[in-house]
Coordinates of C-alpha atoms in Angstrom, one line a residue:
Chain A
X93 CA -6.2 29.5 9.3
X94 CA -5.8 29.1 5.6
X95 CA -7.5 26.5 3.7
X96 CA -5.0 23.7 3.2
X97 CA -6.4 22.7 -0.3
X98 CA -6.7 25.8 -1.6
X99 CA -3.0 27.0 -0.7
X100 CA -1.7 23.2 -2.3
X101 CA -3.1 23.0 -5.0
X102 CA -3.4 25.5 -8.2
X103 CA -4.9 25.2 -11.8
X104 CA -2.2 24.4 -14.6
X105 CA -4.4 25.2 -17.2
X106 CA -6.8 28.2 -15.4
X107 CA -7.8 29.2 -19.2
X108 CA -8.4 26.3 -21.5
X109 CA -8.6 29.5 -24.5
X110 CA -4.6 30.0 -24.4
X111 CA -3.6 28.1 -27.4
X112 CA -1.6 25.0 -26.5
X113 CA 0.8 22.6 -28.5
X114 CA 1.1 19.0 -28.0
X115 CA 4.4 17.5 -27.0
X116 CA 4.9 16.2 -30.4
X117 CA 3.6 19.6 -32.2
X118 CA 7.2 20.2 -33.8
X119 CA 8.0 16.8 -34.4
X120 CA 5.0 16.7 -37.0
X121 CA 6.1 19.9 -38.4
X122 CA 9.8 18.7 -39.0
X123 CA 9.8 15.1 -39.0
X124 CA 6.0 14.7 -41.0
X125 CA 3.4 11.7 -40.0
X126 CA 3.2 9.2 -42.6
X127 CA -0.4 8.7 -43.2
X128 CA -2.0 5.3 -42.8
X129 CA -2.6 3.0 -45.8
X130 CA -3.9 -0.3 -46.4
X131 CA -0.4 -1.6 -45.7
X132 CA 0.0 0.1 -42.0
X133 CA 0.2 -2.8 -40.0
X134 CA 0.5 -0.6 -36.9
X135 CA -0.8 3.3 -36.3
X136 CA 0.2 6.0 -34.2
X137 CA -1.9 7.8 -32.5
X138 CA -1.1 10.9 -29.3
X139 CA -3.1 11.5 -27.0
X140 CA -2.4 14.7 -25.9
X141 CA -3.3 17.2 -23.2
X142 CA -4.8 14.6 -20.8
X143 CA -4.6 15.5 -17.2
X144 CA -1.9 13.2 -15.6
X145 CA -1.8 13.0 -12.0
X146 CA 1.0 11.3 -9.1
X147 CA -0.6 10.1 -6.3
X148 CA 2.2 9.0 -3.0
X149 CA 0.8 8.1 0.1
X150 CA -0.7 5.1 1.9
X151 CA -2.9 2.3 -0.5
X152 CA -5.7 2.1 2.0
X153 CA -6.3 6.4 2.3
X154 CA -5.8 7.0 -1.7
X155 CA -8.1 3.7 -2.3
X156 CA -11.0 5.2 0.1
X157 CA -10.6 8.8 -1.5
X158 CA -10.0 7.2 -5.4
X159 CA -13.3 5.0 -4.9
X160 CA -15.3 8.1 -3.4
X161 CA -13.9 10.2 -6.0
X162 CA -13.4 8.5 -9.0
X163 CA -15.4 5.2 -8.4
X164 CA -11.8 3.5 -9.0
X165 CA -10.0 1.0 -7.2
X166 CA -6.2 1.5 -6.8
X167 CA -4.2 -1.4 -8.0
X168 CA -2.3 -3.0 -5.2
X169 CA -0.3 -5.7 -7.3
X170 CA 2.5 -4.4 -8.7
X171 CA 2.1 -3.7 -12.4
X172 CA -1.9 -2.8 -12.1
X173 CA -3.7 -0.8 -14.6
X174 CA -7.5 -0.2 -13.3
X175 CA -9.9 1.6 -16.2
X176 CA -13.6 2.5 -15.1
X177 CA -16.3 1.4 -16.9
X178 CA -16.0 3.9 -20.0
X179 CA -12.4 3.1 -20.7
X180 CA -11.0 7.0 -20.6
X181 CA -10.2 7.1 -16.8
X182 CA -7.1 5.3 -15.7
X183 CA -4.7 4.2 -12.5
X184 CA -1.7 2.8 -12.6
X185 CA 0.9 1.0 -10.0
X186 CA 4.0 2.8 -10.5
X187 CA 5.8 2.1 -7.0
X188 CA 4.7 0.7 -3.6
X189 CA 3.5 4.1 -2.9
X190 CA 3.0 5.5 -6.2
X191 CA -0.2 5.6 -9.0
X192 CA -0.6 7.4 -11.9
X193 CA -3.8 8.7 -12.9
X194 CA -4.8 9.8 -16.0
X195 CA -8.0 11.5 -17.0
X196 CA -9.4 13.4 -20.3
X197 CA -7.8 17.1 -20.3
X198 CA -9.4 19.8 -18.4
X199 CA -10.6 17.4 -15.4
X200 CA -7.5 16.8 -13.7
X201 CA -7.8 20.2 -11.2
X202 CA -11.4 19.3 -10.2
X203 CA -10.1 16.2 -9.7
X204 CA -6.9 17.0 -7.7
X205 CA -9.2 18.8 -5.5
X206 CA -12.0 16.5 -4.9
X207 CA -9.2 14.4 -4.0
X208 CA -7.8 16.5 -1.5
X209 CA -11.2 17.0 0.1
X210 CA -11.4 13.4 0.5
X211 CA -8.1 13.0 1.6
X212 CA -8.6 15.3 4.6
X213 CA -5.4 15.1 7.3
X214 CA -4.3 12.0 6.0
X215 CA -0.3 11.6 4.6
X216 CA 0.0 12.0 1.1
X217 CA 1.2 13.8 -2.1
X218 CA -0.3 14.4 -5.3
X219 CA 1.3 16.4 -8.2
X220 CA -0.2 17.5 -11.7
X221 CA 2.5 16.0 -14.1
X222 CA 0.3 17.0 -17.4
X223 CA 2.7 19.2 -18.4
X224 CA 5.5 17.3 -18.4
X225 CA 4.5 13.9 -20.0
X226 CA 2.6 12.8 -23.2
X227 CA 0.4 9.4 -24.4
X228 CA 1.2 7.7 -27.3
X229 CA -0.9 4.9 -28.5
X230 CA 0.0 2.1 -31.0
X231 CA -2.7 -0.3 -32.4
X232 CA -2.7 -2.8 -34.8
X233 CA -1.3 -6.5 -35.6
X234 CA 2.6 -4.9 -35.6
X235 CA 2.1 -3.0 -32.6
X236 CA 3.9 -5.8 -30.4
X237 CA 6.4 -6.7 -32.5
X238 CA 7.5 -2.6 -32.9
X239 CA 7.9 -2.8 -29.3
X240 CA 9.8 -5.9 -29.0
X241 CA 12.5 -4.3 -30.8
X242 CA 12.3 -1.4 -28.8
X243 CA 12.1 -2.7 -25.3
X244 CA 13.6 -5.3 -23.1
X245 CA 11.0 -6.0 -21.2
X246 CA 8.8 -9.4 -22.4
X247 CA 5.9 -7.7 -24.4
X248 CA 4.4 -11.5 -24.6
X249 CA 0.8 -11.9 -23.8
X250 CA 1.6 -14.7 -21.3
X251 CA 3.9 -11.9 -19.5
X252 CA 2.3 -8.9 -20.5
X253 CA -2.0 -9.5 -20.3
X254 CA -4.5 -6.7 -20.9
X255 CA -4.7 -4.8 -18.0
X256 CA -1.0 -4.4 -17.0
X257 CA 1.4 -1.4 -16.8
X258 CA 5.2 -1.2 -16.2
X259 CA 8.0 1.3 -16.0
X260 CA 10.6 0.4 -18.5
X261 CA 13.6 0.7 -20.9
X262 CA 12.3 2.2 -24.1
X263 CA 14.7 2.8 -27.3
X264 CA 17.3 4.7 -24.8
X265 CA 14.8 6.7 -23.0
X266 CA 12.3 5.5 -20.4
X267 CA 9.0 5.1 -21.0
X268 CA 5.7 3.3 -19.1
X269 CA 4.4 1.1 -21.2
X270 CA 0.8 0.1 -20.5
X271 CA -1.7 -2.8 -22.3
X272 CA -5.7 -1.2 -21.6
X273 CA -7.1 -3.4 -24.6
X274 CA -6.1 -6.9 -26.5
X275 CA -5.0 -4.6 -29.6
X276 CA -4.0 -1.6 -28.2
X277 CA -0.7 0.0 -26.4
X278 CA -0.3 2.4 -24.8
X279 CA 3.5 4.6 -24.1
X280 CA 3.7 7.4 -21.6
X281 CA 6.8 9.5 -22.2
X282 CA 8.8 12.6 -21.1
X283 CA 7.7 15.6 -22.6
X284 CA 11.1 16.1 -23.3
X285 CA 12.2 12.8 -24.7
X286 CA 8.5 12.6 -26.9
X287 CA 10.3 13.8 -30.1
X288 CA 12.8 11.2 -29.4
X289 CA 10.7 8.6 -29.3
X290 CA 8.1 9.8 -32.0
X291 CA 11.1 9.6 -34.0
X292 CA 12.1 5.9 -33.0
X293 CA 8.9 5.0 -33.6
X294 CA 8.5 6.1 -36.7
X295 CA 12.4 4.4 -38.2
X296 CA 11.2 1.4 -36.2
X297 CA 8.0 1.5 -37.5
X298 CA 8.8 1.6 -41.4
X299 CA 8.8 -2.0 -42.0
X300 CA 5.4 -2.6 -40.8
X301 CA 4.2 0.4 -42.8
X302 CA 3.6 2.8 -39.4
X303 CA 1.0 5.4 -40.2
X304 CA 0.0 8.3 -37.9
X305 CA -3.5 9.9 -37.1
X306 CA -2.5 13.3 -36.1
Chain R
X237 CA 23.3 -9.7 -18.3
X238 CA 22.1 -10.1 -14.6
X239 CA 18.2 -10.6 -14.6
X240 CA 17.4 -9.2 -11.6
X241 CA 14.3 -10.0 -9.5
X242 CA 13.0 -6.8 -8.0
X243 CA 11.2 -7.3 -4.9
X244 CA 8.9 -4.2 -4.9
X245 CA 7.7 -4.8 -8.2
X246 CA 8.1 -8.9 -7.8
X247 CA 9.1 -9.7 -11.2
X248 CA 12.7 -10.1 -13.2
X249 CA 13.9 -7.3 -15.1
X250 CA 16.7 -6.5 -17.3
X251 CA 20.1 -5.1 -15.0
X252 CA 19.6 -2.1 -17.6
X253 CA 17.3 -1.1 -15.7
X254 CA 18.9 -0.6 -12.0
X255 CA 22.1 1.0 -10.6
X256 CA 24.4 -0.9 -8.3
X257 CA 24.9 1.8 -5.1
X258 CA 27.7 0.1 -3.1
X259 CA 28.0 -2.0 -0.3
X260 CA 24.8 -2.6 1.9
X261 CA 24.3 -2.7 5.4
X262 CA 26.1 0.5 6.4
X263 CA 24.9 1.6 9.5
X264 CA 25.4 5.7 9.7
X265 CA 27.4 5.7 13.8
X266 CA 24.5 6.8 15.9
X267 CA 26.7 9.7 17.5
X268 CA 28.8 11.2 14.7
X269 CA 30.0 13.5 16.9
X270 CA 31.2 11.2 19.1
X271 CA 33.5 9.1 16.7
X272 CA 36.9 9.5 16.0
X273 CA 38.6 10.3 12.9
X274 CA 39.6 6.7 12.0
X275 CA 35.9 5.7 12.7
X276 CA 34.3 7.9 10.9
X277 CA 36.9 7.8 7.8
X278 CA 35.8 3.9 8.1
X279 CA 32.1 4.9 7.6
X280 CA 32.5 7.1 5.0
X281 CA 34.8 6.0 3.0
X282 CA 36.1 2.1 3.4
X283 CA 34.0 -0.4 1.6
X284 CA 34.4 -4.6 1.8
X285 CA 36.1 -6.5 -1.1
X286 CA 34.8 -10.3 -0.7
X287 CA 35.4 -12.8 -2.5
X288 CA 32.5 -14.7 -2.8
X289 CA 29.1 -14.0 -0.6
X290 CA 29.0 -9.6 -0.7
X291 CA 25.9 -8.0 -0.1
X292 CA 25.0 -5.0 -2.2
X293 CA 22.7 -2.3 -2.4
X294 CA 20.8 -1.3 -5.6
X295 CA 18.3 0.9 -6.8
X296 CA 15.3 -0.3 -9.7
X297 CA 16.0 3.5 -11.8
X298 CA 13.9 3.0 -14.3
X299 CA 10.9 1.1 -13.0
X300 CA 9.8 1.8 -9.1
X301 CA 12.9 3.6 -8.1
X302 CA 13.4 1.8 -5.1
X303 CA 16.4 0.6 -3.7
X304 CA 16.8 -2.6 -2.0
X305 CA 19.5 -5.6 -1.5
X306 CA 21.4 -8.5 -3.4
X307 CA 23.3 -11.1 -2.0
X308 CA 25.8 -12.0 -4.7
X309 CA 29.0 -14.2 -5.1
X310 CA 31.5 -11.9 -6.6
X311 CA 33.1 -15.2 -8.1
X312 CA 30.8 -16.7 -9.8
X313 CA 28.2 -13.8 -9.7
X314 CA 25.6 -15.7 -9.1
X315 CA 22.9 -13.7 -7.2
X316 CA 21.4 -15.3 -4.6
X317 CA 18.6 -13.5 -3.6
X318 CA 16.9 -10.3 -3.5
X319 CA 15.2 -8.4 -0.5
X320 CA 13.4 -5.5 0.8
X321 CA 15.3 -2.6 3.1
X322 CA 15.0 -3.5 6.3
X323 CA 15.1 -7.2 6.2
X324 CA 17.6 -9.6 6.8
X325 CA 20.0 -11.3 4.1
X326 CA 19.4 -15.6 4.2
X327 CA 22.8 -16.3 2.5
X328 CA 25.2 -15.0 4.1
X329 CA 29.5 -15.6 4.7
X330 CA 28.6 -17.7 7.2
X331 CA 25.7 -19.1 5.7
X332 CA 26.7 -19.6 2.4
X333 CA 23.9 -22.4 2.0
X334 CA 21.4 -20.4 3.4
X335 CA 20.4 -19.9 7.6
X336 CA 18.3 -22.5 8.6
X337 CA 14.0 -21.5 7.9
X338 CA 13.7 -21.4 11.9
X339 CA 16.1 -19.0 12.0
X340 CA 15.1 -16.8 9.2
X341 CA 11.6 -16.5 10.8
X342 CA 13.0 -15.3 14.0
X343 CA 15.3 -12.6 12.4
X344 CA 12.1 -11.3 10.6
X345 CA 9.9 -11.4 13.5
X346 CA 12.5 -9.0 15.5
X347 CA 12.6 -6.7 12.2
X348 CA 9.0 -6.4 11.7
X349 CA 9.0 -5.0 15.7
X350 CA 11.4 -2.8 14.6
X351 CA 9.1 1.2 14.7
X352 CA 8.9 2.3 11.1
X353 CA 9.7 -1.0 8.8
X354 CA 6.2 -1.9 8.6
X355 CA 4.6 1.3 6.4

């Protein structure tokens, strides 16, 4: 009999040498990145290439495996966002049965694996979306206010506290927005809709003087 | 606007962010092949027009992606509540006040039995 983890699971990136381009890669070419000044009262910032990863499956088995694994607990209130203690590691409550991890690029494999070790027989799914997604971070004083106008969803810190993550409208894509520090935002977009929204960003951006660490 | 309270992720959101998918409470005929032509046409394809207590099924697209039930009055669209699959509406035509909390109880203590509602 085959080994179940090696037949499930495969390495996106088997050779960290190939030469890869960020999701937003063109966007810079053709649309630019304002640099920040004094007068950015918000900056941009990706974070590309992490290793995102959907976990499905039963909270108790993925919260065993994540803690072995990871040293992580899984969020069980909806709208969780867990960081360990060096703030680069991250889960998210997507769905009742649904977390997003995301790790630094490169570990998300070793991860996935370790995972499925510690999952053994039990019922669950977990899928490498790296590819298909990006990060974008906003930080500074204008950072809320860029996403009010860009979101429905109550960005207030009575509504929105440090620590929370949800699933939303964003400009006319969708987008998860996510709070990990008092000053800092964070958006995870479609690979596919990431020019769209670098470009929103930027227009919406303008009046508060958006700059952009590429 | 409807601000809808999702009860997966147990908090309002904006209506642009679910999808109404029809009438709820649609039970597929155990033995399809046993129907007749006027039964199943019924299943497939004839829906309820209220006026005034309907019960609906929507999905949250953009958020948890799950779908789940509203009572609503198509007259004065007021929804009156929210709830998971698999449980039991409180308002209903007969019950436009609400069924009794006794009552309620006892419909979700036979639902809970049911095999596969409780994940």
């Amino acid at each position: 009999m085959s080994d179940p983890v090696a037949t499930t699971a495969f390495d996106t990136r088997p050779d960290t040498s190939v030469p890869t381009e960020s999701p937003l890669a063109w966007s810079y070419h053709e649309t630019g990145c304002p640099g920040v000044s004094q007068k950015s009262r918000v900056v941009l910032r990706e974070r590309a290439m992490l290793g995102h990863l959907i976990l499905r499956g039963g909270a108790i088995a993925l919260d065993e495996a994540l803690r072995e694994v990871l040293g992580l607990a899984l969020p069980a209130r909806p709208g969780g966002l867990n960081h360990d203690s060096e703030g680069v590691r991250s889960i998210q409550w997507l769905s009742p049965d649904e977390w997003l991890v995301i790790v630094p690029g490169g570990e998300a494999f070793a991860l996935e694996q370790r995972l499925r070790n510690a999952l053994g027989g039990a019922h669950y799914a977990i899928v490498d979306v790296s590819g298909g997604q990006t990060l974008i971070e906003l930080e500074g004083e204008a950072a809320r206010e860029l996403l009010m106008k860009s979101t429905p969803y109550d960005v207030h810190p009575a509504n929105f506290p440090v620590g929370k993550g949800v699933t939303t409208v964003f400009a006319k894509a969708t987008a998860i927005v996510r709070r990990p520090t008092e000053d800092r935002w964070e958006l995870v977009v479609r690979r596919s809709f990431a020019d769209y929204c670098y470009r929103w960003l930027l227009d919406a951006g303008e009046e508060y003087g958006v700059g952009v660490e590429a | 606007m409807f601000h809808i309270y999702c009860p997966y992720c147990e908090e309002l959101r904006e209506e642009e962010e679910f999808h109404p998918k029809g009438q709820a409470h649609i039970a597929r005929p155990v033995d399809p092949e046993a129907c007749s032509d006027e039964e199943w046409g019924d299943y497939l394809f004839f829906r309820d027009n209220p006026r005034g207590i309907h019960h609906e099924l929507w999905v949250h697209a953009v958020g948890c992606r799950k779908f789940f039930n509203i009572t609503r009055n198509t007259v004065s669209y007021e929804i009156l509540e929210t709830y998971r699959m698999g449980e039991q509406p409180r308002f209903t035509a007969g019950h436009p006040e609400g069924k009794p909390a006794e009552q309620v109880a006892a419909e979700a203590e036979a639902v809970s039995r049911q095999e596969g509602v409780k994940a």
